[in-house]
Coordinates of C-alpha atoms and ligand atoms in Angstrom, one line a residue:
Chain A
M283 CA 27.4 74.0 -0.9
A284 CA 30.5 75.3 0.8
W285 CA 30.6 72.2 3.0
V286 CA 30.9 69.9 -0.1
T287 CA 33.9 71.7 -1.6
Q288 CA 35.4 72.1 1.8
T289 CA 35.1 68.4 2.5
L290 CA 36.4 67.3 -0.8
S291 CA 39.4 69.6 -0.6
S292 CA 40.3 68.4 2.9
S293 CA 43.1 65.8 3.2
L294 CA 40.5 63.2 4.2
G295 CA 38.1 64.2 1.4
R296 CA 40.9 63.9 -1.2
K297 CA 41.7 60.5 0.1
V298 CA 38.0 59.5 -0.2
I299 CA 38.1 60.5 -3.9
M300 CA 41.3 58.4 -4.3
S301 CA 39.6 55.5 -2.6
L302 CA 36.3 55.6 -4.5
T303 CA 37.9 56.0 -7.9
G304 CA 40.6 53.3 -7.0
L305 CA 38.0 50.8 -5.8
F306 CA 35.9 51.4 -8.8
L307 CA 38.9 50.7 -11.0
C308 CA 39.3 47.5 -9.0
S309 CA 35.8 46.4 -9.8
F310 CA 36.4 47.1 -13.5
L311 CA 39.5 44.9 -13.4
I312 CA 37.4 41.9 -12.5
I313 CA 35.1 42.5 -15.5
H314 CA 38.0 43.2 -17.8
M315 CA 39.8 40.1 -16.8
A316 CA 36.7 37.8 -17.0
G317 CA 36.0 39.1 -20.5
N318 CA 39.5 38.8 -21.8
L319 CA 39.7 35.2 -20.6
Q320 CA 38.0 34.6 -24.0
L321 CA 41.5 34.9 -25.5
F322 CA 42.3 31.5 -24.1
K323 CA 39.5 29.8 -25.9
G324 CA 41.5 28.8 -28.9
D325 CA 38.6 29.4 -31.3
G326 CA 40.5 31.8 -33.6
G327 CA 39.2 34.7 -31.7
R328 CA 35.5 34.4 -32.3
A329 CA 34.4 34.5 -28.6
F330 CA 36.7 37.4 -28.0
N331 CA 35.5 39.4 -31.0
E332 CA 31.8 38.8 -30.0
Y333 CA 32.6 39.9 -26.5
T334 CA 34.3 43.2 -27.8
Y335 CA 31.3 43.8 -30.0
F336 CA 29.0 43.5 -26.9
M337 CA 31.2 45.8 -24.9
T338 CA 31.3 48.5 -27.5
H339 CA 27.5 48.4 -28.3
N340 CA 25.7 47.8 -25.0
P341 CA 24.4 51.2 -23.8
L342 CA 24.9 50.4 -20.2
I343 CA 28.5 49.3 -20.6
M344 CA 29.1 52.4 -22.8
T345 CA 27.9 54.7 -20.0
I346 CA 29.9 52.9 -17.4
S347 CA 33.0 53.2 -19.7
Y348 CA 32.7 57.0 -19.4
V349 CA 32.6 56.7 -15.7
L350 CA 35.7 54.6 -16.0
Y351 CA 37.7 57.1 -18.1
T352 CA 36.7 59.9 -15.7
S353 CA 37.8 57.7 -12.7
I354 CA 41.2 57.2 -14.2
L355 CA 41.7 60.9 -14.8
V356 CA 40.4 61.9 -11.4
H357 CA 42.4 59.2 -9.6
A358 CA 45.6 60.3 -11.4
L359 CA 44.9 64.0 -10.9
M360 CA 44.2 63.6 -7.2
A361 CA 47.3 61.4 -6.9
F362 CA 49.3 64.2 -8.2
I363 CA 47.7 66.8 -5.9
L364 CA 48.1 64.6 -2.8
T365 CA 51.7 63.6 -3.6
R366 CA 52.7 67.2 -4.1
H367 CA 51.0 68.2 -0.8
N368 CA 52.5 65.2 1.1
Q369 CA 56.0 66.1 -0.2
A370 CA 55.6 69.7 0.8
S371 CA 54.7 68.6 4.3
R372 CA 58.4 67.6 4.8
P373 CA 60.5 70.3 3.1
I374 CA 63.7 69.2 4.7
K375 CA 64.4 65.5 4.4
Y376 CA 66.2 63.4 7.0
A377 CA 69.9 62.9 6.3
Y378 CA 69.5 59.3 7.3
S379 CA 66.2 57.4 7.3
K380 CA 65.2 53.8 7.6
P381 CA 61.6 53.6 6.4
E382 CA 61.8 49.9 5.7
A383 CA 62.0 49.3 9.4
N384 CA 58.4 50.4 9.8
S385 CA 56.5 50.2 6.6
A386 CA 56.1 48.2 3.3
W387 CA 57.7 49.4 0.1
A388 CA 54.5 49.4 -1.9
S389 CA 52.7 51.6 0.7
R390 CA 55.4 54.2 0.4
N391 CA 55.6 54.2 -3.4
M392 CA 52.0 54.4 -4.6
G393 CA 52.8 57.5 -6.6
I394 CA 55.7 55.8 -8.5
L395 CA 53.6 52.6 -9.1
G396 CA 50.7 54.7 -10.2
T397 CA 52.8 56.6 -12.7
V398 CA 53.9 53.3 -14.2
L399 CA 50.2 52.4 -14.4
L400 CA 49.2 55.7 -16.0
L401 CA 51.9 55.2 -18.7
F402 CA 50.7 51.6 -19.1
I403 CA 47.0 52.7 -19.5
I404 CA 48.0 55.3 -22.1
I405 CA 50.0 52.7 -24.2
H406 CA 47.3 50.0 -23.7
M407 CA 44.5 52.3 -24.8
R408 CA 46.5 53.5 -27.8
T409 CA 47.1 49.9 -28.9
F410 CA 43.6 48.6 -28.5
W411 CA 41.0 51.2 -27.6
Y412 CA 42.1 53.8 -30.1
E413 CA 42.5 51.2 -32.9
M414 CA 39.0 49.8 -32.1
H415 CA 37.4 53.2 -32.1
F416 CA 39.4 55.2 -34.6
G417 CA 41.8 52.9 -36.4
S418 CA 41.4 50.5 -39.3
V419 CA 40.6 47.1 -37.8
P420 CA 40.2 44.1 -40.2
M421 CA 36.8 42.6 -40.3
A422 CA 35.7 39.0 -39.4
E423 CA 32.5 37.3 -40.3
Y424 CA 30.7 34.8 -38.0
D425 CA 27.2 33.4 -39.1
G426 CA 26.8 36.2 -41.7
K427 CA 27.4 39.0 -39.2
E428 CA 30.4 41.4 -39.5
Y429 CA 32.6 41.9 -36.5
K430 CA 35.7 44.1 -36.0
D431 CA 38.6 41.6 -35.7
L432 CA 40.2 43.0 -32.5
Y433 CA 41.7 39.6 -32.0
A434 CA 43.9 40.2 -35.0
V435 CA 45.1 43.4 -33.5
V436 CA 45.9 41.5 -30.2
Q437 CA 47.9 39.0 -32.1
V438 CA 50.0 41.6 -33.8
A439 CA 50.6 43.5 -30.6
F440 CA 51.4 40.5 -28.4
G441 CA 53.5 39.0 -31.2
E442 CA 56.2 41.5 -30.2
L443 CA 58.5 40.3 -27.4
W444 CA 59.2 43.8 -26.0
Y445 CA 55.5 44.5 -25.8
V446 CA 54.9 41.3 -23.9
I447 CA 57.7 42.1 -21.5
L448 CA 56.3 45.6 -20.9
Y449 CA 52.9 44.1 -20.1
V450 CA 54.3 41.7 -17.6
I451 CA 56.3 44.4 -15.8
C452 CA 53.2 46.6 -15.7
M453 CA 51.2 43.8 -14.2
V454 CA 53.8 43.5 -11.4
A455 CA 53.3 47.2 -10.8
I456 CA 49.6 46.8 -10.5
G457 CA 50.1 43.9 -8.2
Y458 CA 52.1 46.1 -5.8
H459 CA 49.7 49.0 -6.2
L460 CA 46.8 46.9 -5.1
W461 CA 48.7 44.9 -2.5
H462 CA 48.6 48.1 -0.5
G463 CA 45.8 50.0 -2.3
F464 CA 42.9 47.7 -2.0
Q465 CA 42.8 47.4 1.7
S466 CA 43.9 51.0 2.2
G467 CA 40.9 52.2 0.2
F468 CA 38.6 50.6 2.7
Q469 CA 40.4 52.2 5.6
T470 CA 40.1 55.6 4.0
L471 CA 36.3 55.1 3.9
G472 CA 36.5 54.2 7.6
L473 CA 35.5 50.6 6.9
R474 CA 37.5 48.6 9.4
H475 CA 36.0 45.8 11.4
K476 CA 37.4 42.8 13.3
K477 CA 35.3 40.5 11.2
Y478 CA 35.6 42.0 7.7
T479 CA 39.1 43.6 7.6
P480 CA 40.9 40.3 7.5
I481 CA 38.7 39.2 4.5
I482 CA 39.4 42.5 2.7
E483 CA 43.1 42.1 3.3
F484 CA 43.0 38.6 2.0
L485 CA 41.1 39.6 -1.1
G486 CA 43.3 42.5 -1.7
K487 CA 46.5 40.6 -1.4
Y488 CA 45.7 37.3 -3.0
F489 CA 43.0 38.0 -5.5
F490 CA 43.7 41.6 -6.6
A491 CA 47.4 41.8 -6.2
I492 CA 48.4 38.2 -7.3
I493 CA 45.7 36.3 -9.2
I494 CA 44.3 39.2 -11.3
P495 CA 47.7 40.5 -12.4
A496 CA 48.9 37.0 -13.1
A497 CA 45.9 36.2 -15.3
F498 CA 46.4 39.5 -17.2
A499 CA 50.1 38.7 -17.6
A500 CA 49.3 35.3 -18.9
M501 CA 47.4 36.7 -21.8
P502 CA 50.3 38.4 -23.8
I503 CA 52.5 35.4 -22.9
Y504 CA 50.0 32.9 -24.2
V505 CA 49.2 34.9 -27.4
Y506 CA 53.0 35.4 -28.0
L507 CA 53.7 31.6 -27.7
Q508 CA 50.7 30.8 -30.0
V509 CA 51.6 33.4 -32.7
H510 CA 55.1 32.1 -32.8
H511 CA 53.9 28.4 -32.9
I512 CA 55.7 27.6 -29.6
I513 CA 52.5 26.1 -28.2
Chain B
M106 CA 81.9 51.7 24.9
K107 CA 83.1 54.1 22.2
I108 CA 80.4 56.0 20.2
T109 CA 80.6 58.4 17.3
L110 CA 77.7 60.8 17.2
K111 CA 76.5 62.8 14.3
V112 CA 74.2 65.4 15.7
W113 CA 72.1 68.0 14.0
R114 CA 73.3 71.5 15.1
Q115 CA 71.2 74.5 14.3
K116 CA 71.5 77.9 16.0
N117 CA 67.9 79.0 15.7
I118 CA 64.7 78.8 13.6
N119 CA 66.1 81.2 10.9
T120 CA 69.5 79.6 10.3
A121 CA 70.5 76.5 8.3
G122 CA 71.9 73.6 10.3
K123 CA 74.3 70.8 9.7
L124 CA 75.4 67.4 11.2
V125 CA 78.4 67.7 13.5
E126 CA 80.5 64.8 14.6
Y127 CA 81.4 64.1 18.2
Q128 CA 83.4 61.3 19.8
L129 CA 82.5 59.8 23.2
D130 CA 85.0 57.3 24.6
N131 CA 83.5 56.4 27.9
V132 CA 79.8 55.5 27.4
S133 CA 78.3 52.9 29.8
E134 CA 75.8 50.6 28.3
D135 CA 73.5 51.2 31.3
M136 CA 73.1 54.9 30.4
S137 CA 69.9 56.0 28.8
F138 CA 70.3 57.7 25.5
L139 CA 69.5 61.1 27.1
E140 CA 72.1 60.5 29.8
M141 CA 74.6 59.9 27.1
F142 CA 73.6 63.3 25.7
D143 CA 74.1 64.7 29.2
V144 CA 77.7 63.4 29.2
L145 CA 78.2 64.9 25.7
N146 CA 76.8 68.3 26.9
D147 CA 79.0 68.2 30.0
S148 CA 82.1 67.8 28.0
L149 CA 81.0 70.5 25.5
T150 CA 80.4 72.9 28.3
R151 CA 83.8 72.2 29.9
K152 CA 85.4 72.9 26.5
G153 CA 83.5 76.2 26.3
E154 CA 81.3 75.1 23.5
E155 CA 77.5 75.4 23.3
P156 CA 75.7 72.2 24.6
V157 CA 73.2 70.4 22.3
A158 CA 69.7 71.6 22.9
F159 CA 67.2 68.8 23.2
D160 CA 63.7 68.4 24.7
H161 CA 63.1 66.2 27.7
D162 CA 61.1 66.3 30.9
C163 CA 59.9 63.3 32.7
R164 CA 62.5 60.8 31.5
E165 CA 60.2 58.0 32.3
G166 CA 58.3 57.7 29.0
I167 CA 55.1 59.5 30.0
C168 CA 55.4 63.1 29.0
G169 CA 56.3 62.7 25.3
T170 CA 58.7 65.6 25.3
C171 CA 61.9 63.8 24.3
S172 CA 62.1 63.8 20.5
M173 CA 65.0 62.5 18.6
Y174 CA 65.3 60.8 15.2
I175 CA 68.0 58.2 15.9
N176 CA 69.6 56.2 13.2
G177 CA 66.7 56.7 10.8
R178 CA 63.9 56.1 13.2
P179 CA 61.9 58.2 15.7
H180 CA 63.0 57.3 19.2
G181 CA 65.7 55.0 17.9
P182 CA 65.7 51.2 17.2
Q183 CA 63.3 50.1 19.9
T184 CA 59.6 50.0 19.4
G185 CA 57.0 50.9 22.0
A186 CA 59.4 53.2 23.8
T187 CA 60.5 56.9 23.9
T188 CA 64.0 58.2 23.6
C189 CA 64.4 58.5 27.4
Q190 CA 63.6 54.8 27.7
L191 CA 66.3 53.8 25.1
H192 CA 69.5 52.5 26.6
M193 CA 73.0 52.4 25.2
R194 CA 72.9 48.6 25.4
S195 CA 70.8 48.8 22.2
F196 CA 74.0 49.9 20.4
N197 CA 77.4 48.3 19.9
D198 CA 80.8 49.5 20.8
G199 CA 82.2 51.6 17.9
D200 CA 78.8 52.5 16.4
T201 CA 78.1 55.7 14.6
I202 CA 74.7 57.2 15.6
V203 CA 73.0 59.8 13.6
V204 CA 70.6 62.1 15.6
E205 CA 68.3 64.5 13.9
P206 CA 65.3 66.5 15.0
W207 CA 61.7 65.6 13.9
R208 CA 61.3 66.8 10.3
A209 CA 58.0 68.3 9.3
R210 CA 56.8 71.6 7.9
S211 CA 54.5 71.9 10.9
F212 CA 57.3 71.2 13.4
P213 CA 59.9 73.9 12.7
V214 CA 63.3 73.3 14.3
I215 CA 63.8 75.9 17.1
K216 CA 67.4 74.9 18.0
D217 CA 69.5 71.8 17.5
L218 CA 67.2 68.9 18.2
M219 CA 64.3 70.9 19.6
V220 CA 61.2 71.4 17.5
D221 CA 58.1 73.5 18.0
R222 CA 55.1 71.2 18.5
L223 CA 52.5 73.9 19.2
A224 CA 50.6 72.7 16.1
F225 CA 49.5 69.7 18.2
D226 CA 48.3 72.0 21.0
R227 CA 46.3 74.1 18.5
I228 CA 44.7 70.9 17.1
I229 CA 43.6 70.0 20.7
Q230 CA 42.3 73.5 21.3
S231 CA 40.2 73.2 18.2
G232 CA 38.1 70.4 19.6
G233 CA 40.0 67.8 21.6
Y234 CA 37.9 68.3 24.8
V235 CA 34.6 67.7 26.4
S236 CA 32.7 70.9 27.4
V237 CA 31.4 70.2 30.9
N238 CA 30.9 72.4 33.9
T239 CA 33.5 71.7 36.5
G240 CA 32.4 71.0 40.0
S241 CA 32.5 68.0 42.3
A242 CA 33.2 64.7 40.7
R243 CA 30.1 62.7 39.7
D244 CA 29.6 59.2 41.0
A245 CA 31.7 56.9 38.8
N246 CA 28.9 54.3 38.4
E247 CA 26.4 56.8 37.2
I248 CA 27.4 56.4 33.6
L249 CA 27.7 52.8 32.5
I250 CA 30.5 52.1 30.0
P251 CA 31.2 48.5 28.9
R252 CA 34.7 47.3 29.8
T253 CA 35.8 46.8 26.2
I254 CA 34.9 50.4 25.3
A255 CA 36.6 51.8 28.4
D256 CA 39.7 49.8 27.5
E257 CA 39.7 51.0 23.9
A258 CA 39.2 54.7 25.0
M259 CA 42.1 54.2 27.4
D260 CA 44.3 52.8 24.7
A261 CA 43.7 55.9 22.6
A262 CA 44.2 58.1 25.6
A263 CA 47.6 56.7 26.1
C264 CA 48.9 59.0 23.3
I265 CA 51.5 61.4 24.9
G266 CA 51.6 63.8 22.0
C267 CA 55.2 63.1 21.2
G268 CA 55.0 63.6 17.5
A269 CA 56.8 60.4 16.5
C270 CA 53.9 59.5 14.2
V271 CA 54.5 62.7 12.3
A272 CA 58.3 62.1 12.3
A273 CA 57.9 58.5 11.0
C274 CA 55.3 59.2 8.3
K275 CA 56.6 59.7 4.8
N276 CA 53.9 62.4 4.4
A277 CA 54.5 64.0 7.9
S278 CA 50.9 63.2 8.6
A279 CA 49.4 63.8 12.0
M280 CA 46.6 61.3 11.5
L281 CA 47.5 58.9 14.3
F282 CA 47.7 61.7 16.8
V283 CA 44.4 63.3 15.7
A284 CA 42.8 59.9 15.5
A285 CA 43.8 59.0 19.1
K286 CA 42.6 62.4 20.4
V287 CA 39.2 62.1 18.5
S288 CA 38.8 58.4 19.4
Q289 CA 39.4 58.7 23.1
L290 CA 36.3 60.9 23.4
A291 CA 34.2 59.8 20.5
I292 CA 33.6 56.3 21.9
L293 CA 32.6 57.4 25.4
P294 CA 29.2 58.7 26.3
Q295 CA 30.6 62.0 27.6
G296 CA 32.2 62.7 24.2
Q297 CA 29.0 62.1 22.2
A298 CA 27.4 65.5 22.5
E299 CA 30.2 67.2 20.5
H300 CA 31.5 64.3 18.4
K301 CA 30.6 65.8 15.0
E302 CA 32.0 69.3 15.6
R303 CA 35.1 67.7 17.2
A304 CA 36.0 65.6 14.1
E305 CA 35.2 68.5 11.7
R306 CA 37.2 71.1 13.6
M307 CA 40.2 68.9 14.5
V308 CA 40.7 67.7 10.9
A309 CA 40.3 71.3 9.7
Q310 CA 43.0 72.4 12.1
M311 CA 45.2 69.5 11.2
D312 CA 45.0 70.5 7.5
A313 CA 45.5 74.2 8.4
E314 CA 48.7 73.3 10.2
G315 CA 50.1 71.8 7.0
F316 CA 50.4 68.2 8.0
G317 CA 50.3 65.6 5.1
A318 CA 47.5 63.2 4.2
C319 CA 47.4 59.6 5.4
S320 CA 48.7 56.9 3.1
F321 CA 48.2 54.0 5.5
T322 CA 51.8 53.0 5.4
G323 CA 51.4 52.1 9.1
A324 CA 54.8 53.6 10.0
C325 CA 53.2 55.8 12.7
S326 CA 51.7 52.9 14.6
V327 CA 54.9 50.9 14.5
E328 CA 57.0 53.8 15.8
C329 CA 54.4 55.1 18.3
P330 CA 55.8 54.7 21.8
K331 CA 52.3 53.9 23.0
S332 CA 51.6 51.5 20.0
I333 CA 48.4 53.4 19.2
S334 CA 46.5 51.2 16.7
L335 CA 45.5 52.1 13.1
D336 CA 41.9 51.2 14.1
H337 CA 41.7 54.7 15.4
I338 CA 42.6 56.2 12.0
A339 CA 39.8 54.3 10.4
R340 CA 37.5 55.5 13.2
L341 CA 38.6 59.1 12.6
N342 CA 37.8 58.7 8.9
R343 CA 34.4 57.4 9.8
E344 CA 33.7 60.1 12.4
Y345 CA 34.8 62.8 9.9
L346 CA 32.8 61.6 6.9
G347 CA 29.8 60.9 9.1
A348 CA 30.0 64.4 10.5
K349 CA 30.5 66.0 7.2
L350 CA 27.5 64.2 5.7
T351 CA 25.1 64.7 8.7
S352 CA 26.1 67.8 10.7
D353 CA 24.2 71.0 10.5
N354 CA 27.3 72.9 9.5
I355 CA 26.7 73.9 5.9
N356 CA 29.5 76.4 5.7
G357 CA 32.2 73.8 5.8
Ligands
HEM206 C1 46.2 56.1 -13.5 C2 47.3 55.9 -12.8 C3 47.3 55.8 -11.3 C4 47.9 56.6 -10.5 C5 48.8 57.8 -10.8 C6 47.7 56.1 -9.1 C7 48.2 56.7 -8.0 C8 47.8 56.4 -6.7 C9 48.3 56.9 -5.5 C10 49.4 58.0 -5.4 C11 47.7 56.3 -4.5 C12 48.0 56.5 -3.0 C13 47.3 57.7 -2.4 C14 47.9 57.8 -1.0 O1 49.0 57.5 -0.8 O2 47.1 58.3 -0.2 C15 46.7 55.4 -5.0 C16 45.9 54.7 -4.3 C17 45.0 53.7 -4.8 N1 45.0 53.3 -6.1 FE1 45.9 54.2 -7.6 N2 46.9 55.0 -9.2 C18 46.7 54.8 -10.5 C19 45.9 53.7 -11.0 C20 45.2 52.8 -10.3 C21 44.5 51.7 -10.8 C22 44.5 51.3 -12.3 C23 43.9 51.1 -9.8 C24 43.0 49.9 -9.7 C25 42.8 49.1 -10.6 C26 44.2 51.9 -8.6 C27 43.7 51.6 -7.3 C28 44.0 52.3 -6.2 C29 43.5 52.1 -4.9 C30 42.4 51.1 -4.5 C31 44.1 53.0 -4.0 C32 43.9 53.1 -2.5 C33 43.1 54.4 -2.1 C34 43.3 54.7 -0.7 O3 44.4 54.5 -0.1 O4 42.4 55.2 -0.1 N3 45.0 52.9 -8.9 N4 46.8 55.5 -6.4
SF4_207 S1 50.0 58.7 18.4 FE1 51.8 57.8 19.4 S2 53.5 58.6 18.1 FE2 51.7 60.0 17.7 S3 51.9 61.6 19.2 FE3 50.6 60.0 20.2 S4 52.0 58.8 21.4 FE4 53.3 60.0 19.9
FES208 S1 61.3 62.7 28.6 FE1 59.1 62.3 29.0 S2 58.7 60.8 27.6 FE2 60.9 61.0 27.4

């Protein structure tokens, strides 16, 4: 098994772990966004609560959610190891450097963007995931069946202006992270091809870095406006 | 033209260095950047001071020896060119130019602007070759290679081992160099026999030398005097992962 540990601890192997966990997180984003679009239904939260019930009771989804938690932890840990190693590779910095002449800001600041994302994930999970699993969530009843009313928790959280602003900022961070990260993840796996790379780049930039974060950012804004009877 | 230079001066590998300022009042815009340094060194020698040590050899952009980090970029403001191909007309009268050595743990500064790039040689020694018996040259048409493949291998083979990719990279990663050296052989029939060991050994040596990992910022390719493409990095990843998954080498 020496070859496995040796491969995974090489610089390329570590990047493969980053890439696989990162791309898995990207696939999760699609599901997460599609589900949360229920918030826009304007049905007092019924569709959203039914969806959260499904997500917390379906055995397949519950298994995948553990893969997801592991991915976040491994991605963050590997990010830390790689960033430390990369910084150590240049112990003496340049007195004068112009990196903006040759590379994009997001590509050089994946660690900072990722740190923002990690803080966001912690806050986000404390507000919703923790409340859902371990907190006291009010109940709602649809057709004689009891549901945890996570929609009520969403309304309280997104009723706070500072919380909405925090969300929007973090969605900008994820946009930048994926603007570079999505296509980079494919390069790391060696997947580069004249026919497919332009499609991957297009998807990464427009779908993952713009449309998805914009849709996520619209949720707290919409709920805030609704809670405060602005719309 | 009048130029103010801020040049990194460092006595040897064991001492700390610092930026020292020099004034040059009579620089011609037709001079190459290295000729401007010759003028500086001439005046320093006449004053009894030690001239600035810098690497150079061919002065025509083919050997890769000249290495200077000029105004925040390897080889200066031009792209697709080495320092010896940079001319003073790229600067303005009265400019201040900061000149530093390549900065990387794996490229220690020997003196002033000279760095030790033996790490690259050791990477080549670890697998950047094709083992064949030497003898009389074989007939060129004996091995058929499609034109596009030959061109791609030639593009990779254009790497002159200058180290600008390492100097430009925020991680001081040598991926573009290693990728070029793996690619130039991996896509040709002659390189097939050893392609797995080559990728495994060269990456292992690259890591052992202490270079950083690749973040795909693309800085290397932009600053590379031979404009080596990022395609080769993806190919190196493919070669390495493929080798690791399928080679007989179970000991890593
Ligand atoms: C938990 C907090 C996070 C941290 C600390 C973090 C950190 C990083 C860092 C430092 C890199 C760049 C690695 C390099 O330069 O080589 C990276 C790459 C990446 N990240 Fe994250 N990230 C986080 C969250 C996320 C999330 C939530 C996603 C997706 C939804 C994501 C997707 C990616 C992708 C696809 C890559 C590209 C991998 C590659 O270049 O091979 N990351 N991350
Ligand atoms: S890849 Fe380009 S920048 Fe790097 S050593 Fe080769 S020629 Fe120099
Ligand atoms: S001196 Fe040979 S490339 Fe510049």
